[in-house]
Structures are given as C-alpha cells and as structure tokens.
C-alpha cells in the first residue's frame, strides 16, 4: 500500500505545518508565526508554553476556522 506524500511547510520561527490528503497538523503556532498559521488545521500541537511556541490568538483562530480540530498540548498550556 502506497501512502500519499506529506507536505511539510515551514512557517515563521518554530511553527511547522504538515499536510496530507487534505488534512493538516500544525505544530507550535506561536507569537512569532503568521497570524493564520493554524487556520484550517485538523490538529494543533503545542509543545510547551513559551510564547514563541504558543499564542492564544493563533490557537483560537485555528479553532474558529475548524471547531472540530483537536488540540494536543501539556497541562501547563
């Protein structure tokens, strides 16, 4: 079985977006990444609470664009 390719998109600073088959995972949409870094994501991973990895506004924008998106993070976030 052949898996479809994954597209890796480097966003600003620590943020990365992985896309495959019309789905997207965004990692660390922090304060130095683009305002829309998490928009349209199906899942958002925040590795820790530092502001360059986590920004509440960017996380909210992602969830507003896709209320079914999953958020994975630590309790401290």
Short mmCIF file of the N, C-alpha and C atoms (twelve columns), coordinates in Angstrom:
data_MODEL
# 
_entry.id   MODEL 
# 
loop_
_atom_site.group_PDB 
_atom_site.id 
_atom_site.type_symbol 
_atom_site.label_atom_id 
_atom_site.label_alt_id 
_atom_site.label_comp_id 
_atom_site.label_asym_id 
_atom_site.label_seq_id 
_atom_site.Cartn_x 
_atom_site.Cartn_y 
_atom_site.Cartn_z 
_atom_site.pdbx_PDB_model_num 
ATOM 1   N N  . UNK A 1  0.834   -1.166 0.000  1 
ATOM 2   C CA . UNK A 1  0.000   0.000  0.000  1 
ATOM 3   C C  . UNK A 1  0.888   1.241  0.000  1 
ATOM 4   N N  . UNK A 2  0.670   2.133  -0.941 1 
ATOM 5   C CA . UNK A 2  1.455   3.355  -1.040 1 
ATOM 6   C C  . UNK A 2  0.763   4.490  -0.297 1 
ATOM 7   N N  . UNK A 3  1.475   5.105  0.613  1 
ATOM 8   C CA . UNK A 3  0.939   6.260  1.336  1 
ATOM 9   C C  . UNK A 3  1.145   7.508  0.486  1 
ATOM 10  N N  . UNK A 4  0.194   8.419  0.578  1 
ATOM 11  C CA . UNK A 4  0.363   9.670  -0.152 1 
ATOM 12  C C  . UNK A 4  1.457   10.491 0.517  1 
ATOM 13  N N  . UNK A 5  2.120   11.346 -0.237 1 
ATOM 14  C CA . UNK A 5  3.222   12.120 0.332  1 
ATOM 15  C C  . UNK A 5  2.725   13.157 1.335  1 
ATOM 16  N N  . UNK A 6  3.592   13.480 2.259  1 
ATOM 17  C CA . UNK A 6  3.334   14.519 3.255  1 
ATOM 18  C C  . UNK A 6  4.039   15.778 2.791  1 
ATOM 19  N N  . UNK A 7  3.327   16.882 2.840  1 
ATOM 20  C CA . UNK A 7  3.922   18.173 2.518  1 
ATOM 21  C C  . UNK A 7  4.276   18.881 3.819  1 
ATOM 22  N N  . UNK A 8  5.521   19.267 3.971  1 
ATOM 23  C CA . UNK A 8  5.989   19.998 5.135  1 
ATOM 24  C C  . UNK A 8  6.149   21.459 4.736  1 
ATOM 25  N N  . UNK A 9  5.478   22.330 5.473  1 
ATOM 26  C CA . UNK A 9  5.552   23.764 5.202  1 
ATOM 27  C C  . UNK A 9  6.141   24.447 6.426  1 
ATOM 28  N N  . UNK A 10 7.297   25.029 6.275  1 
ATOM 29  C CA . UNK A 10 7.944   25.753 7.373  1 
ATOM 30  C C  . UNK A 10 7.325   27.135 7.458  1 
ATOM 31  N N  . UNK A 11 6.720   27.418 8.600  1 
ATOM 32  C CA . UNK A 11 6.186   28.743 8.879  1 
ATOM 33  C C  . UNK A 11 7.260   29.523 9.633  1 
ATOM 34  N N  . UNK A 12 6.929   30.728 10.057 1 
ATOM 35  C CA . UNK A 12 7.910   31.554 10.761 1 
ATOM 36  C C  . UNK A 12 8.278   30.957 12.123 1 
ATOM 37  N N  . UNK A 13 9.500   31.165 12.514 1 
ATOM 38  C CA . UNK A 13 10.092  30.762 13.780 1 
ATOM 39  C C  . UNK A 13 9.935   29.259 14.010 1 
ATOM 40  N N  . UNK A 14 9.182   28.855 15.031 1 
ATOM 41  C CA . UNK A 14 9.124   27.436 15.402 1 
ATOM 42  C C  . UNK A 14 7.951   26.687 14.785 1 
ATOM 43  N N  . UNK A 15 7.116   27.336 14.021 1 
ATOM 44  C CA . UNK A 15 5.883   26.741 13.508 1 
ATOM 45  C C  . UNK A 15 6.121   25.929 12.234 1 
ATOM 46  N N  . UNK A 16 5.505   24.739 12.212 1 
ATOM 47  C CA . UNK A 16 5.580   23.844 11.061 1 
ATOM 48  C C  . UNK A 16 4.169   23.336 10.771 1 
ATOM 49  N N  . UNK A 17 3.851   23.198 9.500  1 
ATOM 50  C CA . UNK A 17 2.552   22.656 9.066  1 
ATOM 51  C C  . UNK A 17 2.811   21.432 8.205  1 
ATOM 52  N N  . UNK A 18 2.181   20.316 8.559  1 
ATOM 53  C CA . UNK A 18 2.270   19.078 7.795  1 
ATOM 54  C C  . UNK A 18 0.910   18.826 7.164  1 
ATOM 55  N N  . UNK A 19 0.893   18.572 5.853  1 
ATOM 56  C CA . UNK A 19 -0.358  18.338 5.145  1 
ATOM 57  C C  . UNK A 19 -0.294  17.018 4.385  1 
ATOM 58  N N  . UNK A 20 -1.426  16.289 4.426  1 
ATOM 59  C CA . UNK A 20 -1.532  15.040 3.678  1 
ATOM 60  C C  . UNK A 20 -3.018  14.740 3.457  1 
ATOM 61  N N  . UNK A 21 -3.359  14.425 2.238  1 
ATOM 62  C CA . UNK A 21 -4.725  14.041 1.885  1 
ATOM 63  C C  . UNK A 21 -5.766  15.056 2.348  1 
ATOM 64  N N  . UNK A 22 -5.456  16.338 2.225  1 
ATOM 65  C CA . UNK A 22 -6.406  17.379 2.577  1 
ATOM 66  C C  . UNK A 22 -6.543  17.659 4.057  1 
ATOM 67  N N  . UNK A 23 -5.692  17.053 4.861  1 
ATOM 68  C CA . UNK A 23 -5.706  17.274 6.316  1 
ATOM 69  C C  . UNK A 23 -4.413  17.956 6.723  1 
ATOM 70  N N  . UNK A 24 -4.457  18.688 7.854  1 
ATOM 71  C CA . UNK A 24 -3.268  19.437 8.269  1 
ATOM 72  C C  . UNK A 24 -3.039  19.336 9.770  1 
ATOM 73  N N  . UNK A 25 -1.782  19.183 10.134 1 
ATOM 74  C CA . UNK A 25 -1.314  19.245 11.517 1 
ATOM 75  C C  . UNK A 25 -0.398  20.456 11.608 1 
ATOM 76  N N  . UNK A 26 -0.658  21.327 12.576 1 
ATOM 77  C CA . UNK A 26 0.190   22.500 12.800 1 
ATOM 78  C C  . UNK A 26 0.872   22.335 14.150 1 
ATOM 79  N N  . UNK A 27 2.174   22.543 14.160 1 
ATOM 80  C CA . UNK A 27 2.976   22.403 15.377 1 
ATOM 81  C C  . UNK A 27 3.503   23.773 15.778 1 
ATOM 82  N N  . UNK A 28 3.229   24.149 17.015 1 
ATOM 83  C CA . UNK A 28 3.751   25.366 17.649 1 
ATOM 84  C C  . UNK A 28 3.440   26.673 16.909 1 
ATOM 85  N N  . UNK A 29 2.143   27.008 16.769 1 
ATOM 86  C CA . UNK A 29 1.788   28.304 16.184 1 
ATOM 87  C C  . UNK A 29 1.933   29.417 17.220 1 
ATOM 88  N N  . UNK A 30 3.148   29.824 17.448 1 
ATOM 89  C CA . UNK A 30 3.443   30.799 18.495 1 
ATOM 90  C C  . UNK A 30 3.387   32.238 18.034 1 
ATOM 91  N N  . UNK A 31 3.769   33.114 18.931 1 
ATOM 92  C CA . UNK A 31 3.670   34.554 18.720 1 
ATOM 93  C C  . UNK A 31 4.510   35.110 17.596 1 
ATOM 94  N N  . UNK A 32 5.508   34.375 17.130 1 
ATOM 95  C CA . UNK A 32 6.343   34.860 16.027 1 
ATOM 96  C C  . UNK A 32 5.919   34.273 14.688 1 
ATOM 97  N N  . UNK A 33 4.943   33.364 14.713 1 
ATOM 98  C CA . UNK A 33 4.467   32.780 13.456 1 
ATOM 99  C C  . UNK A 33 3.369   33.652 12.852 1 
ATOM 100 N N  . UNK A 34 2.961   33.318 11.652 1 
ATOM 101 C CA . UNK A 34 1.936   34.082 10.954 1 
ATOM 102 C C  . UNK A 34 0.616   34.039 11.722 1 
ATOM 103 N N  . UNK A 35 -0.171  35.111 11.614 1 
ATOM 104 C CA . UNK A 35 -1.461  35.182 12.314 1 
ATOM 105 C C  . UNK A 35 -2.368  34.012 11.948 1 
ATOM 106 N N  . UNK A 36 -2.289  33.548 10.708 1 
ATOM 107 C CA . UNK A 36 -3.169  32.480 10.238 1 
ATOM 108 C C  . UNK A 36 -2.481  31.110 10.217 1 
ATOM 109 N N  . UNK A 37 -1.417  30.961 10.981 1 
ATOM 110 C CA . UNK A 37 -0.629  29.722 10.936 1 
ATOM 111 C C  . UNK A 37 -1.460  28.472 11.222 1 
ATOM 112 N N  . UNK A 38 -2.441  28.555 12.122 1 
ATOM 113 C CA . UNK A 38 -3.230  27.380 12.497 1 
ATOM 114 C C  . UNK A 38 -4.588  27.320 11.803 1 
ATOM 115 N N  . UNK A 39 -4.891  28.303 10.973 1 
ATOM 116 C CA . UNK A 39 -6.193  28.336 10.296 1 
ATOM 117 C C  . UNK A 39 -6.324  27.131 9.369  1 
ATOM 118 N N  . UNK A 40 -7.443  26.425 9.491  1 
ATOM 119 C CA . UNK A 40 -7.703  25.261 8.654  1 
ATOM 120 C C  . UNK A 40 -7.072  23.974 9.143  1 
ATOM 121 N N  . UNK A 41 -6.405  24.007 10.280 1 
ATOM 122 C CA . UNK A 41 -5.760  22.801 10.797 1 
ATOM 123 C C  . UNK A 41 -6.804  21.814 11.321 1 
ATOM 124 N N  . UNK A 42 -6.508  20.536 11.158 1 
ATOM 125 C CA . UNK A 42 -7.329  19.475 11.746 1 
ATOM 126 C C  . UNK A 42 -6.822  19.115 13.133 1 
ATOM 127 N N  . UNK A 43 -5.555  19.387 13.380 1 
ATOM 128 C CA . UNK A 43 -4.946  19.151 14.684 1 
ATOM 129 C C  . UNK A 43 -3.854  20.190 14.899 1 
ATOM 130 N N  . UNK A 44 -3.725  20.610 16.164 1 
ATOM 131 C CA . UNK A 44 -2.715  21.594 16.536 1 
ATOM 132 C C  . UNK A 44 -1.957  21.025 17.730 1 
ATOM 133 N N  . UNK A 45 -0.638  20.982 17.605 1 
ATOM 134 C CA . UNK A 45 0.224   20.501 18.677 1 
ATOM 135 C C  . UNK A 45 1.017   21.683 19.221 1 
ATOM 136 N N  . UNK A 46 0.912   21.902 20.531 1 
ATOM 137 C CA . UNK A 46 1.701   22.948 21.195 1 
ATOM 138 C C  . UNK A 46 2.648   22.233 22.147 1 
ATOM 139 N N  . UNK A 47 3.958   22.335 21.895 1 
ATOM 140 C CA . UNK A 47 4.929   21.552 22.655 1 
ATOM 141 C C  . UNK A 47 5.196   22.088 24.055 1 
ATOM 142 N N  . UNK A 48 5.061   23.404 24.248 1 
ATOM 143 C CA . UNK A 48 5.231   23.981 25.579 1 
ATOM 144 C C  . UNK A 48 4.715   25.414 25.591 1 
ATOM 145 N N  . UNK A 49 4.705   26.011 26.777 1 
ATOM 146 C CA . UNK A 49 4.005   27.270 26.965 1 
ATOM 147 C C  . UNK A 49 4.779   28.534 26.619 1 
ATOM 148 N N  . UNK A 50 5.980   28.449 26.167 1 
ATOM 149 C CA . UNK A 50 6.723   29.661 25.804 1 
ATOM 150 C C  . UNK A 50 5.999   30.396 24.688 1 
ATOM 151 N N  . UNK A 51 5.978   31.725 24.741 1 
ATOM 152 C CA . UNK A 51 5.189   32.495 23.774 1 
ATOM 153 C C  . UNK A 51 5.627   32.339 22.314 1 
ATOM 154 N N  . UNK A 52 6.836   31.884 22.073 1 
ATOM 155 C CA . UNK A 52 7.238   31.664 20.680 1 
ATOM 156 C C  . UNK A 52 6.715   30.328 20.143 1 
ATOM 157 N N  . UNK A 53 6.112   29.510 21.019 1 
ATOM 158 C CA . UNK A 53 5.528   28.231 20.609 1 
ATOM 159 C C  . UNK A 53 4.020   28.193 20.805 1 
ATOM 160 N N  . UNK A 54 3.496   29.073 21.633 1 
ATOM 161 C CA . UNK A 54 2.070   29.110 21.928 1 
ATOM 162 C C  . UNK A 54 1.572   30.546 21.950 1 
ATOM 163 N N  . UNK A 55 0.543   30.806 21.164 1 
ATOM 164 C CA . UNK A 55 -0.125  32.106 21.166 1 
ATOM 165 C C  . UNK A 55 -1.625  31.836 21.175 1 
ATOM 166 N N  . UNK A 56 -2.305  32.317 22.192 1 
ATOM 167 C CA . UNK A 56 -3.733  32.031 22.330 1 
ATOM 168 C C  . UNK A 56 -4.536  32.513 21.122 1 
ATOM 169 N N  . UNK A 57 -4.201  33.670 20.584 1 
ATOM 170 C CA . UNK A 57 -4.913  34.201 19.428 1 
ATOM 171 C C  . UNK A 57 -4.780  33.314 18.203 1 
ATOM 172 N N  . UNK A 58 -3.599  32.790 17.966 1 
ATOM 173 C CA . UNK A 58 -3.393  31.908 16.813 1 
ATOM 174 C C  . UNK A 58 -4.122  30.578 17.017 1 
ATOM 175 N N  . UNK A 59 -4.113  30.085 18.259 1 
ATOM 176 C CA . UNK A 59 -4.837  28.861 18.571 1 
ATOM 177 C C  . UNK A 59 -6.342  29.075 18.391 1 
ATOM 178 N N  . UNK A 60 -6.856  30.175 18.887 1 
ATOM 179 C CA . UNK A 60 -8.286  30.479 18.724 1 
ATOM 180 C C  . UNK A 60 -8.667  30.618 17.248 1 
ATOM 181 N N  . UNK A 61 -7.815  31.257 16.460 1 
ATOM 182 C CA . UNK A 61 -8.100  31.405 15.029 1 
ATOM 183 C C  . UNK A 61 -8.199  30.036 14.363 1 
ATOM 184 N N  . UNK A 62 -7.324  29.123 14.745 1 
ATOM 185 C CA . UNK A 62 -7.374  27.779 14.202 1 
ATOM 186 C C  . UNK A 62 -8.659  27.061 14.584 1 
ATOM 187 N N  . UNK A 63 -9.075  27.198 15.848 1 
ATOM 188 C CA . UNK A 63 -10.291 26.536 16.304 1 
ATOM 189 C C  . UNK A 63 -11.544 27.190 15.736 1 
ATOM 190 N N  . UNK A 64 -11.512 28.483 15.514 1 
ATOM 191 C CA . UNK A 64 -12.659 29.154 14.900 1 
ATOM 192 C C  . UNK A 64 -12.828 28.717 13.449 1 
ATOM 193 N N  . UNK A 65 -11.722 28.487 12.760 1 
ATOM 194 C CA . UNK A 65 -11.805 28.060 11.360 1 
ATOM 195 C C  . UNK A 65 -12.213 26.593 11.237 1 
ATOM 196 N N  . UNK A 66 -11.922 25.798 12.263 1 
ATOM 197 C CA . UNK A 66 -12.294 24.386 12.276 1 
ATOM 198 C C  . UNK A 66 -12.598 23.974 13.719 1 
ATOM 199 N N  . UNK A 67 -13.855 24.136 14.157 1 
ATOM 200 C CA . UNK A 67 -14.215 23.792 15.535 1 
ATOM 201 C C  . UNK A 67 -13.971 22.320 15.885 1 
ATOM 202 N N  . UNK A 68 -13.850 21.450 14.900 1 
ATOM 203 C CA . UNK A 68 -13.597 20.026 15.153 1 
ATOM 204 C C  . UNK A 68 -12.112 19.719 15.314 1 
ATOM 205 N N  . UNK A 69 -11.256 20.716 15.174 1 
ATOM 206 C CA . UNK A 69 -9.811  20.483 15.290 1 
ATOM 207 C C  . UNK A 69 -9.467  19.980 16.686 1 
ATOM 208 N N  . UNK A 70 -8.513  19.091 16.739 1 
ATOM 209 C CA . UNK A 70 -8.008  18.586 18.017 1 
ATOM 210 C C  . UNK A 70 -6.811  19.434 18.427 1 
ATOM 211 N N  . UNK A 71 -6.687  19.677 19.727 1 
ATOM 212 C CA . UNK A 71 -5.535  20.392 20.279 1 
ATOM 213 C C  . UNK A 71 -4.817  19.445 21.210 1 
ATOM 214 N N  . UNK A 72 -3.536  19.258 20.964 1 
ATOM 215 C CA . UNK A 72 -2.692  18.412 21.805 1 
ATOM 216 C C  . UNK A 72 -1.636  19.293 22.449 1 
ATOM 217 N N  . UNK A 73 -1.542  19.210 23.767 1 
ATOM 218 C CA . UNK A 73 -0.575  20.041 24.465 1 
ATOM 219 C C  . UNK A 73 -0.393  19.538 25.884 1 
ATOM 220 N N  . UNK A 74 0.359   20.281 26.664 1 
ATOM 221 C CA . UNK A 74 0.615   19.983 28.064 1 
ATOM 222 C C  . UNK A 74 -0.391  20.726 28.939 1 
ATOM 223 N N  . UNK A 75 -0.584  20.258 30.130 1 
ATOM 224 C CA . UNK A 75 -1.484  20.907 31.074 1 
ATOM 225 C C  . UNK A 75 -1.061  22.358 31.329 1 
ATOM 226 N N  . UNK A 76 0.222   22.653 31.334 1 
ATOM 227 C CA . UNK A 76 0.717   23.998 31.620 1 
ATOM 228 C C  . UNK A 76 0.281   25.029 30.573 1 
ATOM 229 N N  . UNK A 77 -0.043  24.573 29.365 1 
ATOM 230 C CA . UNK A 77 -0.523  25.463 28.320 1 
ATOM 231 C C  . UNK A 77 -1.981  25.775 28.582 1 
# 
